XYZ file of C-alpha atoms in Angstrom:
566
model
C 16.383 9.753 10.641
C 19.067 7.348 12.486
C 19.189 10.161 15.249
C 15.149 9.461 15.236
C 15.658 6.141 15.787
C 18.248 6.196 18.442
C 16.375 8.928 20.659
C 13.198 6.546 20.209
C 15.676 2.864 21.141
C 16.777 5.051 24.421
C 13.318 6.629 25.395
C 11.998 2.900 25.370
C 15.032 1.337 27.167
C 14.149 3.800 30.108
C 10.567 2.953 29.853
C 11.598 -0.669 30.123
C 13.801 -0.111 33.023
C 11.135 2.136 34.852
C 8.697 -0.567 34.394
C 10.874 -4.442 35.713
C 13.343 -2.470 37.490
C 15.694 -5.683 35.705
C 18.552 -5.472 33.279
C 17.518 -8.653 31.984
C 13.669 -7.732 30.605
C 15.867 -4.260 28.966
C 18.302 -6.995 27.573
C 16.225 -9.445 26.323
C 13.509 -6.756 24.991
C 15.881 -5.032 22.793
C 17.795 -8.573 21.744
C 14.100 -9.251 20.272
C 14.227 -5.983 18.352
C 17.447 -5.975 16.868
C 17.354 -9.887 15.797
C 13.918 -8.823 14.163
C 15.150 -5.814 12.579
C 17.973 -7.434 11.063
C 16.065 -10.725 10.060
C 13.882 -8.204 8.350
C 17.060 -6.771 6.466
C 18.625 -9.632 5.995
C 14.886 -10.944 4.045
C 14.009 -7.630 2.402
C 17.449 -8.633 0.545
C 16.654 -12.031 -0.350
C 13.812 -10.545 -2.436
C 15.371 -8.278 -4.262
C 13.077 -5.445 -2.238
C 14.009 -1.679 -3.509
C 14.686 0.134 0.065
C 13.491 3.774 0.124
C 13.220 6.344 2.613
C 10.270 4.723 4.212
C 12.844 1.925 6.120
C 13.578 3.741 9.068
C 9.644 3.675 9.959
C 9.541 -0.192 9.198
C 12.146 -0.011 11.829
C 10.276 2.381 14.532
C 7.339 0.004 13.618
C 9.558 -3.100 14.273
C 11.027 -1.416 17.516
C 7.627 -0.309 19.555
C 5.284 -3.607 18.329
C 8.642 -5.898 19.428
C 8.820 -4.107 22.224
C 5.419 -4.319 23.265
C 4.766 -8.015 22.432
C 7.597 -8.600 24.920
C 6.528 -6.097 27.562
C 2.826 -8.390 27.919
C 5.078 -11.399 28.019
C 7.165 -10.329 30.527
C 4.562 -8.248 32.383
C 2.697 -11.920 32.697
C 6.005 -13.786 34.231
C 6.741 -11.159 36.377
C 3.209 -10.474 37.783
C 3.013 -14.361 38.616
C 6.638 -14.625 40.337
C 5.743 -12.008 42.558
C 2.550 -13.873 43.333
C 4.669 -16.756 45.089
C 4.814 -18.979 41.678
C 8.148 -20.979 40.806
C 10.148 -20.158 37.385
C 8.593 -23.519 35.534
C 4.919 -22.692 36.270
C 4.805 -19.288 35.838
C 6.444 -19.436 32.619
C 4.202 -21.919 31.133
C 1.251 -20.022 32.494
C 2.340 -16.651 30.728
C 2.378 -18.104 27.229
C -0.783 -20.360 27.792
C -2.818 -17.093 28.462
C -0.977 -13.944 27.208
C 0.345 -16.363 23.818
C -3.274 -16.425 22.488
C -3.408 -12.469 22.933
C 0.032 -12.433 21.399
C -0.838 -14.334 18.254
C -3.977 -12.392 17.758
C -2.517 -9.282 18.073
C 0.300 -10.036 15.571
C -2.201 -10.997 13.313
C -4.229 -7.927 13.326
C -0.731 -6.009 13.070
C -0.091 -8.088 10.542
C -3.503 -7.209 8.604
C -2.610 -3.315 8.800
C 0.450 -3.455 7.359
C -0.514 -6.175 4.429
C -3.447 -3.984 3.161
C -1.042 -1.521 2.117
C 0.144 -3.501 0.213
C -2.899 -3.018 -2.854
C -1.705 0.444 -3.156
C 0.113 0.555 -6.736
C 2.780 2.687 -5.254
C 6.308 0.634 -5.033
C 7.419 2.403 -1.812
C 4.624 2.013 0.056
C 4.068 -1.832 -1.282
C 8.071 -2.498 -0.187
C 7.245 -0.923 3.150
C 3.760 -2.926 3.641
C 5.951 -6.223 2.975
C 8.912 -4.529 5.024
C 6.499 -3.825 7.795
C 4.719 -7.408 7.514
C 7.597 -9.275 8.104
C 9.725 -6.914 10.972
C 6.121 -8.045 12.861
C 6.395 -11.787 12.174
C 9.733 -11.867 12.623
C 9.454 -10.241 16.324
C 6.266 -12.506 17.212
C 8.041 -15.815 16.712
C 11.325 -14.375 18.491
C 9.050 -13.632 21.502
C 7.535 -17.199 21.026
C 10.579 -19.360 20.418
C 13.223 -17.339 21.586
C 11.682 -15.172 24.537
C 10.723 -17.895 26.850
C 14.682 -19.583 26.123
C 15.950 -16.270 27.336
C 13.907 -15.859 30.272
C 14.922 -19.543 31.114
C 18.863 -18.183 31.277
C 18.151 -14.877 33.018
C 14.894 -14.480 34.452
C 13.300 -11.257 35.633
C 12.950 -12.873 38.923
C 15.643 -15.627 40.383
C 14.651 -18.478 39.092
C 15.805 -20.746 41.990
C 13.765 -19.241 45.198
C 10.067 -18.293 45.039
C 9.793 -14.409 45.686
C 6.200 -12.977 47.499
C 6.646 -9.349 47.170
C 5.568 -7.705 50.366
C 3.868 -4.277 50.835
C 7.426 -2.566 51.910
C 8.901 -4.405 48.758
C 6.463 -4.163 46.487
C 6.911 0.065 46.911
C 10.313 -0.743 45.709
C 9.697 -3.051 43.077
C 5.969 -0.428 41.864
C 7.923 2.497 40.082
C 4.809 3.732 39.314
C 2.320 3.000 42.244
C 0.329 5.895 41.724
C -0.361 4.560 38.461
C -1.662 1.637 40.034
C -3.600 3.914 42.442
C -5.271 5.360 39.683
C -5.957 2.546 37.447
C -7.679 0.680 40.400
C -10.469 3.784 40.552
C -11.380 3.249 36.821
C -13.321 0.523 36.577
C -15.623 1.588 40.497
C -15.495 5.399 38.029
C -17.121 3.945 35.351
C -19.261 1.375 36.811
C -21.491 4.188 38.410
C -22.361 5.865 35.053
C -21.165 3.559 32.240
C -23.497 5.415 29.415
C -21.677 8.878 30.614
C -18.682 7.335 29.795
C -19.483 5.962 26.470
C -20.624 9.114 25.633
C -18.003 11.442 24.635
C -16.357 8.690 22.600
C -19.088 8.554 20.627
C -19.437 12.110 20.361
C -15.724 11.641 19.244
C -16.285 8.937 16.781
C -18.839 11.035 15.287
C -16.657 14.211 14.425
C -13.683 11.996 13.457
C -16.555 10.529 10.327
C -17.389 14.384 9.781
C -13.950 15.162 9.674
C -12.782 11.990 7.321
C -15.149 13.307 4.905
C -13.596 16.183 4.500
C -10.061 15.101 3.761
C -8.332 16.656 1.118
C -5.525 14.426 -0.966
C -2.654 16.223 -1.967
C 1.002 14.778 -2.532
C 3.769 17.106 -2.320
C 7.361 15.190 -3.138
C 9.044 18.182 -1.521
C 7.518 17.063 2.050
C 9.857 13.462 1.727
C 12.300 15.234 2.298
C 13.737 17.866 4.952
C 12.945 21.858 4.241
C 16.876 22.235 4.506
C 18.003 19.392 2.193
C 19.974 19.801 -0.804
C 17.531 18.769 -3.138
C 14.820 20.742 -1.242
C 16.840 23.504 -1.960
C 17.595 22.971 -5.696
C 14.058 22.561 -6.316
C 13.378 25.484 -4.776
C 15.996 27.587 -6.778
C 14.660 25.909 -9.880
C 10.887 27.050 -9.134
C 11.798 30.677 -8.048
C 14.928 31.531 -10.194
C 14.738 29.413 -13.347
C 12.470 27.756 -15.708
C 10.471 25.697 -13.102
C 10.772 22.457 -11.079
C 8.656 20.158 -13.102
C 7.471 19.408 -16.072
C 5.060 18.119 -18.514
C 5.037 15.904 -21.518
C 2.250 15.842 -24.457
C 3.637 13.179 -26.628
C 1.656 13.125 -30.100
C 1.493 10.699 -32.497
C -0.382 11.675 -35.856
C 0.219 8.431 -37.280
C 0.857 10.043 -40.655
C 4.105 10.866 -42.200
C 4.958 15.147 -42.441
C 1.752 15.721 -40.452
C 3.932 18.097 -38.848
C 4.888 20.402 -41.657
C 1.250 20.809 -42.194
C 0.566 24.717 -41.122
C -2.809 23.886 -39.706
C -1.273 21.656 -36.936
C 1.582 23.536 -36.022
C -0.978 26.520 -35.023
C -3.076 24.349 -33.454
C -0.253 23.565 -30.910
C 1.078 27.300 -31.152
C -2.536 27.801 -29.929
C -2.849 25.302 -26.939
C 0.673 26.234 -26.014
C -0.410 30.078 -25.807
C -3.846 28.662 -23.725
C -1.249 27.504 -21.211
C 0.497 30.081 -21.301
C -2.139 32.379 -19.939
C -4.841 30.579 -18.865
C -2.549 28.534 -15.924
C -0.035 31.150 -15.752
C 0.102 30.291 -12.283
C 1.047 27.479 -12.437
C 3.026 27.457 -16.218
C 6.678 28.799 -16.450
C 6.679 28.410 -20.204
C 5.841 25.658 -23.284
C 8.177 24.665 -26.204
C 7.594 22.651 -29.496
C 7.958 22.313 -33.004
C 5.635 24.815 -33.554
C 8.072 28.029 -31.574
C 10.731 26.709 -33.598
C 8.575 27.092 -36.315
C 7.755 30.981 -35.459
C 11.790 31.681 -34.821
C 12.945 30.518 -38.166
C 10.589 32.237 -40.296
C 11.103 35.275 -38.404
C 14.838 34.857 -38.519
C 14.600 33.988 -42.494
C 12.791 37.208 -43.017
C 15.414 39.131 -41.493
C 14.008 39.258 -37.990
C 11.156 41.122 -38.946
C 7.719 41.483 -36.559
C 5.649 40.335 -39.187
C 6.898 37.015 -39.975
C 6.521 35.977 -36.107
C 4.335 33.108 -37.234
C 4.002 29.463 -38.755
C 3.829 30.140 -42.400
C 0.838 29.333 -44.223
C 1.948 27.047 -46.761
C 3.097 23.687 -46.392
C 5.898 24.277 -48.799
C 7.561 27.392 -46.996
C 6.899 25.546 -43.851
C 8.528 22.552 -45.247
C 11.553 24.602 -46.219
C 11.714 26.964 -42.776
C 12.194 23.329 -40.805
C 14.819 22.030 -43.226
C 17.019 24.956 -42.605
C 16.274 24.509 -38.782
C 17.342 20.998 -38.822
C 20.469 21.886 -40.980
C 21.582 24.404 -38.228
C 20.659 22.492 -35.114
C 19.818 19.025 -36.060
C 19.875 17.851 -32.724
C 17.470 19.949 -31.398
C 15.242 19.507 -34.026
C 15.500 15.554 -32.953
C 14.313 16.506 -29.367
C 10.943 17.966 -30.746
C 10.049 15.941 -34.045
C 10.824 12.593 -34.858
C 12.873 12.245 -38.677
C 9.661 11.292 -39.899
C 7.521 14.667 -38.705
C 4.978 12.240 -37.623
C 5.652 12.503 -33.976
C 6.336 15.453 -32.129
C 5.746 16.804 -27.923
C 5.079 19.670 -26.187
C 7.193 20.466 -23.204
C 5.427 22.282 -20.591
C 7.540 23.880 -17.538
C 5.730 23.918 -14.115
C 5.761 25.656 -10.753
C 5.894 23.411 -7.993
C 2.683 23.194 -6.349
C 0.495 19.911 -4.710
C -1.241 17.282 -6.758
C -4.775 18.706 -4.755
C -4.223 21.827 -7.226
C -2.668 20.386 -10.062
C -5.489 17.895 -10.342
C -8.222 20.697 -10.847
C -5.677 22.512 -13.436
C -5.006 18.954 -14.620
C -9.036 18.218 -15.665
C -9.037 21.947 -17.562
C -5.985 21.570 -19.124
C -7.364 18.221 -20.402
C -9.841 19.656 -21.893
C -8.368 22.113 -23.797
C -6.092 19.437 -25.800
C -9.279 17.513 -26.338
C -10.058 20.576 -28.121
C -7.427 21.110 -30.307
C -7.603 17.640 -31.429
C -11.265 17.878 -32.527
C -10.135 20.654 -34.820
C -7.506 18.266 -36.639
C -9.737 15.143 -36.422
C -10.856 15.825 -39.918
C -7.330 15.623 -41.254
C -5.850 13.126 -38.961
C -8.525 10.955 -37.282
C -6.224 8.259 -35.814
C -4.097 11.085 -33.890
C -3.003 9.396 -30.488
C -2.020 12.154 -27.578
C -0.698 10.870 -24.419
C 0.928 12.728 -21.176
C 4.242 12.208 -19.699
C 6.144 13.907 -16.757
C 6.401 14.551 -13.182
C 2.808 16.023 -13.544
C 0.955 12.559 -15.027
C 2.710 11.291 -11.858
C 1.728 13.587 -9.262
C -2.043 13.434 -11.109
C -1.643 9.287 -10.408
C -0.123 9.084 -6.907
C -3.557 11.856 -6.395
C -5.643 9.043 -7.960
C -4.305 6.194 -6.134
C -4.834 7.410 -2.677
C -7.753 8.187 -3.133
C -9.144 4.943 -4.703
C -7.213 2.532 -2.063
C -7.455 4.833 1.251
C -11.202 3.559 1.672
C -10.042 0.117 0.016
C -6.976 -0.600 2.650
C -8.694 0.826 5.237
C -11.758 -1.261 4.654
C -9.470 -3.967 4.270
C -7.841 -3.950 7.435
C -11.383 -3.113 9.316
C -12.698 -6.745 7.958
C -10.057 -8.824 7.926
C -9.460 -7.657 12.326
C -12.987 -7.385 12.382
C -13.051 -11.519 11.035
C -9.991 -12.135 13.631
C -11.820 -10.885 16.781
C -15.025 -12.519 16.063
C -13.041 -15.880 15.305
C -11.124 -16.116 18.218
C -14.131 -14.862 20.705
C -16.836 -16.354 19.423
C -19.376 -13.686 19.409
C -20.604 -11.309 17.138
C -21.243 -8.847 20.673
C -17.657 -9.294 21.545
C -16.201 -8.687 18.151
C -17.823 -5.698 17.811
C -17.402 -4.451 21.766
C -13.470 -5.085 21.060
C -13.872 -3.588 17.548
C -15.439 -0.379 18.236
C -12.705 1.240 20.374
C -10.424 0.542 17.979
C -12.153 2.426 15.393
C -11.951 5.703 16.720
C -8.231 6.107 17.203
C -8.062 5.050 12.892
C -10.932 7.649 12.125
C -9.698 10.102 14.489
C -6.450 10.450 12.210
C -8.452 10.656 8.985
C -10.941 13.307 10.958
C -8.107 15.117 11.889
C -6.520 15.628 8.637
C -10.027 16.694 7.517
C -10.298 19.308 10.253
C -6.871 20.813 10.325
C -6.637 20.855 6.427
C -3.573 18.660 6.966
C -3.856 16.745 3.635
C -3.782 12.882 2.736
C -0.345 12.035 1.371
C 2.241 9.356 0.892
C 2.989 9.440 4.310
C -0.849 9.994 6.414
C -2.627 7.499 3.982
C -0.756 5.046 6.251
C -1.900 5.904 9.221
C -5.284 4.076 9.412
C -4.818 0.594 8.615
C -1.635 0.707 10.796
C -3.523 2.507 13.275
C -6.218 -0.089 13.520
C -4.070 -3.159 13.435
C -1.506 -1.484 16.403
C -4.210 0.006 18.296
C -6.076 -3.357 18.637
C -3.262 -5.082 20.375
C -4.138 -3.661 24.097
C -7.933 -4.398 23.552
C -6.904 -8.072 23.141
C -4.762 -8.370 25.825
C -7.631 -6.734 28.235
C -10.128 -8.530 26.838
C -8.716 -12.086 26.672
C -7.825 -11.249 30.500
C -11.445 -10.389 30.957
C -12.852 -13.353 29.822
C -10.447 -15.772 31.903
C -11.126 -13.772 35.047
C -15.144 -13.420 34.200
C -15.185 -17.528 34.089
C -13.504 -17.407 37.157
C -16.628 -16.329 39.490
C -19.245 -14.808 36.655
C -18.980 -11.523 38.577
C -18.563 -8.950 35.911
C -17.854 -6.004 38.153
C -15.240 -8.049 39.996
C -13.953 -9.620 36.770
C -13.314 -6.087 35.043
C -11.389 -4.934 38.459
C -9.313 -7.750 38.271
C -8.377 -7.787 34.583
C -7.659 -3.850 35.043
C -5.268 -4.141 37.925
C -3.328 -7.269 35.995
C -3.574 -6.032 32.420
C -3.680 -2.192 33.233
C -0.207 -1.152 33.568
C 1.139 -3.460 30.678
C -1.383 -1.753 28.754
C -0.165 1.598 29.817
C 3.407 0.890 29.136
C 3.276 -0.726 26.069
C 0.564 2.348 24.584
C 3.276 4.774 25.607
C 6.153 2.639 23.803
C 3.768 2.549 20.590
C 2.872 6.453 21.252
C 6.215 7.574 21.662
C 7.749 5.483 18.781
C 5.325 7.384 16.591
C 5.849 10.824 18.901
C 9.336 10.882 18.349
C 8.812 11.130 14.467
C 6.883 14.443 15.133
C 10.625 15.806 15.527
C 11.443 14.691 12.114
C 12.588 17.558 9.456
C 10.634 15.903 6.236
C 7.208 16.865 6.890
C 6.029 13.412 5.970
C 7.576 11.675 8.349
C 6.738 14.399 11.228
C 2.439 14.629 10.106
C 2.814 10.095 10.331
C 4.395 10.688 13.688
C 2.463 13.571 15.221
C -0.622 12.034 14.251
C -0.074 8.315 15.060
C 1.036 8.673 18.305
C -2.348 10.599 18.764
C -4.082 8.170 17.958
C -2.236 5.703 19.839
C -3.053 7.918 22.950
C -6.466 8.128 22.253
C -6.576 4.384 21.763
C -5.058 4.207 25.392
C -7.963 5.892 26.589
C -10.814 4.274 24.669
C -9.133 0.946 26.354
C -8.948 2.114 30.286
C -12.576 4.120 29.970
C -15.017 3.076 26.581
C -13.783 -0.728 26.664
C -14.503 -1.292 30.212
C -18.553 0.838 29.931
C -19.177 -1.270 26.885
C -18.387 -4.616 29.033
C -20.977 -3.316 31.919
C -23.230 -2.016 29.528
C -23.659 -4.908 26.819
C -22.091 -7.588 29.927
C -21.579 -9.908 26.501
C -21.757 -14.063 27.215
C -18.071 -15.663 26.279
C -17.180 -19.452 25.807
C -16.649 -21.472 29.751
C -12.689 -21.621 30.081
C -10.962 -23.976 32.166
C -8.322 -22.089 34.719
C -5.695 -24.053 35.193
C-alpha cells in the first residue's frame, strides 16, 4: 500500500507542475499534505485510536482533498497576478472569494467522513475520525499557513506586476486546448439545456434501480492481498484441513448434570448430524459432548458397531463420561464445564461470504430453536447463544445494511443543510445538490448492476463520495453568483465563471479521481473495488459539474443574495 501511495504523491506532483508551471505551488501543495498527514498521526495517537489497514486511505483521502483545497487557492492568486494585480491585493482577494468555497467544502467533506462514524464497526469508526481530522487539519493549513507561504515564495514575483500576453500566456497555458474546450461548454449547452439534463437524469434513474439491487456480503479474505500469507493459510485451511472458520453454540441449561441426561446429549447428536448434512456445503464437521459420548461407549464395549450411541440411561451415561474425563480430563474441560451444566458445540466452516452465510445462518437458527423446544419440558430456563467468526460475519452483514441508508442519509442532509445555509435558497441548494447525487448513487447502482457486493470497503463510498464530489460544485457556483451580480446576465455570468473556475475544477477532479484510481491497482480487493469505483464517480461528478450544473443554472436561472464586488 506505501507503493500506492507514492505512485499517487508523484502522479499529483506532475499534475501540479503541469498546471502553475512553479516549483513553489508543487512545494507548498505537498508541505500542506505532509504537515496534515502527520498532524493527523501525531492526533490519532493522542487518542489512543487503534490504526488498521484502513490508514493508508485516510492518507490518499488526506493527499487529493489537501491537494485540491490548495489547487483553488492557488488557481485564484495565480489567475489574478496574471490579470495585472500586485501580490497584496490579489492575495487578499483569493481568500475573500475562494475562502468561503473553501470552508464550505471542508465542511461537506467533513460531513462524509463523520457519518461513518455511526457504523458500530471499530475500523471504519477510527477511519471516519482518521479521515475527519486529515480534512480539518489540511483546511486550516491552507487558511493559516497557505497564504504565509505564498507571502515567502509566490507563484508569481511578488515585487513586479506580471500581464501575461497572448505569446506568454501559450507558455504559461499547458493545457490551452483545455481551455479551448471548456470555453464551448457553456454556448453547447445554452442552445439545448433540457437535452443536456437529460441523460443525467436518465443516469440518476438507473443508478436508484441499480442501488436497489445491491447485495451485502463481507468477505475478510478481500482485506487482504490474494497472495498474502494469511490469504494463503486460510486457503490451505478451507481446502486441505478442517475449515477456516468456525462456530460456537454455547449452552447453558442452568441445571447441574443436565448434561449426563441421555435425552439432551441426542438432542445435540441430532442437530449436530442436521448440520452435518443439511449445510454440508458449507459444514466441515461438528464436535461436542455428545461424540465424545458415542466414542466411549463404543470403545467400552470393545469397539463394537452397536454401541455407536449415547447410552440410554443416565447412570451408564454418567459412568461412560467419568472414564472419559479420567483419560483426557482436559479435553473433557473444553466441551463441558465440571459442573455438566454448560457445554458447546463446535461447528467447522468453509469459507464463504456473509451474503450466503446469512441465508444458511436464518435455517440453521431454526433448527436449534427446534431442538430446544424438545428439552423445554425438562429444562425451561435453557439459555443458547452463538459465538465465532460466523456470529461476526452474520453482524458486520447486519450492520451495513442498517447504517448504509443511515450514513448515507446522513451525509445527504447534513450537505444538503450546508448548501441551503450558505446560499440562501431552497432552488440553489437543491440545483447544487442534485449533481452531486448522482456520482454517490452511481457507486451504489453500480455495485447493484455488476453484482459487485456492499462490503467493508464500498459501504464507504457514498457518503465520501457526496461530501468530495460537492467541493467543485461550490467552487463553480460561489463563482457564479459573484460574476451573475456583476451584470445580471446569466449567459455571460456562466461563461465567465466557466473560463475562471473551469480548469481548477478539472485539475483538482483529476487529483481526487486519480487518488481513488490509483487504488484500483491495489492487490486486496477491498481496497481496489473503493478505488475503481470512487474515482468513477469522481469522473462522473466532473461531468455533471462542466454539463448538468451549468443546464440547471439556464434552466431554473435561480435568484441569489446582491453581493458587493470589491
Amino acid at each position: 500500500m506505501g507503493i500506492l501511495y507514492l505512485a499517487a504523491f508523484a502522479i499529483i506532483i506532475v499534475l501540479l507542475w503541469l498546471l502553475f508551471r512553479s516549483a513553489s505551488a508543487v512545494a507548498w501543495s505537498v508541505l500542506i499534505i505532509i504537515l496534515s498527514t502527520i498532524f493527523t498521526l501525531g492526533v490519532t495517537g493522542l487518542l489512543g485510536l487503534t490504526v488498521s489497514g484502513f490508514v493508508i486511505l485516510t492518507v490518499l483521502l488526506i493527499l487529493t482533498v489537501g491537494v485540491a483545497d490548495s489547487v483553488h487557492a492557488l488557481t485564484s492568486y495565480t489567475r489574478l497576478r496574471h490579470t495585472g494585480m500586485d501580490h497584496r491585493t490579489g492575495l487578499r482577494h483569493t481568500y475573500k472569494f475562494v475562502g468561503v468555497a473553501l470552508l464550505l467544502t471542508g465542511l461537506t467533506n467533513m460531513t462524509g467522513t463523520l457519518a461513518l462514524n455511526i457504523t458500530p464497526v471499530v475500523p471504519i469508526q477510527n477511519f471516519a475520525i482518521m479521515s475527519t481530522l486529515g480534512i480539518l487539519f489540511a483546511l486550516l493549513l491552507t487558511f493559516y499557513l497557505l497564504p504565509l507561504l505564498i507571502d515567502i515564495w509566490p507563484t508569481v514575483s511578488k515585487n513586479k506586476v506580471e500581464i501575461v500576453t497572448e505569446e506568454r500566456r501559450k507558455f504559461l497555458d499547458v493545457l490551452p486546448l483545455l481551455r479551448s474546450i471548456l470555453n464551448k461548454i457553456v454556448p453547447m449547452v445554452e442552445k439545448r439545456p433540457i437535452a443536456y439534463l437529460t441523460p443525467f437524469l436518465l443516469l440518476l434513474a438507473v443508478s436508484i434501480y441499480g442501488a436497489t439491487q445491491v447485495k451485502i456480503d463481507t468477505q475478510i479474505l478481500d482485506q487482504y492481498p490474494a497472495d498474502s500469507t494469511f490469504t494463503q493459510s486460510v486457503q490451505v485451511a478451507d481446502e486441505h484441513m478442517m475449515g477456516a472458520y468456525a462456530m460456537v453454540l454455547y449452552l447453558d441449561f442452568k441445571e447441574d448434570f443436565a448434561l449426563q441426561d441421555p435425552e439432551v446429549l441426542k438432542a445435540m447428536e441430532e442437530l449436530q448430524k442436521k448440520f452435518e448434512t443439511k449445510y454440508s456445503k458449507y459444514v466441515v464437521m461438528t464436535n461436542s459432548l455428545a461424540y465424545v459420548a458415542k466414542d466411549a461407549n463404543r470403545k467400552l464395549n470393545g469397539n463394537s458397531p452397536e454401541y455407536d450411541r449415547i447410552p440410554d440411561t443416565r447412570e451408564v451415561l454418567s459412568q461412560t463420561l467419568f472414564l472419559f474425563n479420567s483419560a483426557n480430563p482436559s479435553e473433557r474441560q473444553r466441551l463441558v464445564d465440571d459442573s455438566y451444566r454448560k457445554a458447546n458445540i463446535r461447528v467447522s466452516l468453509h469459507s464463504y461470504g456473509s451474503y450466503e452465510y446469512y441465508q444458511v445462518f436464518q435455517q440453521m437458527r431454526a433448527d436449534i430453536d427446534d431442538m430446544m423446544s424438545k428439552l423445554q419440558s425438562r429444562y425451561p430456563k435453557t439459555e443458547v447463544s452463538i459465538t465465532g467468526i460466523f456470529v461476526l460475519a452474520m453482524q458486520v452483514a447486519q450492520y451495513l445494511t442498517e447504517n448504509q441508508a443511515i450514513t448515507f442519509g446522513i451525509a445527504l442532509v447534513a450537505v444538503s443543510a450546508i448548501l441551503l445555509l450558505v446560499f440562501g435558497s431552497l432552488k440553489i441548494g437543491m440545483i447544487a445538490l442534485i449533481p452531486n447525487l448522482i456520482p454517490a448513487l452511481l457507486t451504489l447502482g453500480l455495485l447493484g448492476i455488476t453484482g459487485v457486493p456492499l462490503d467493508f470497503y464500498t459501504m464507504m463510498l457514498a457518503p465520501i463520495i457526496i461530501g468530495i464530489s460537492v467541493d467543485d460544485t461550490v467552487h463553480f457556483v460561489s463563482t457564479y453568483q459573484l460574476q451573475l451580480a456583476e451584470d445580471g446576465d446569466v449567459n455571460a455570468a456562466l461563461r465567465r465563471t466557466m473560463a475562471e473556475t473551469g480548469p481548477a475544477v478539472v485539475f483538482t477532479a483529476l487529483i481526487l479521481g486519480l487518488g481513488f484510481g490509483i487504488m484500483a491497482t491495489a492487490s486486496a480487493q477491498g481496497t481496489a473495488n473503493l478505488g475503481k469505483f470512487g474515482a468513477l464517480a469522481i469522473f462522473v461528478g466532473l461531468l455533471n459539474d462542466l454539463f448538468m450544473l451549468p443546464a440547471l443554472l439556464l434552466t431554473f436561472k435561480p435568484k441569489f443574495k446582491q453581493e458587493t464586488i470589491g
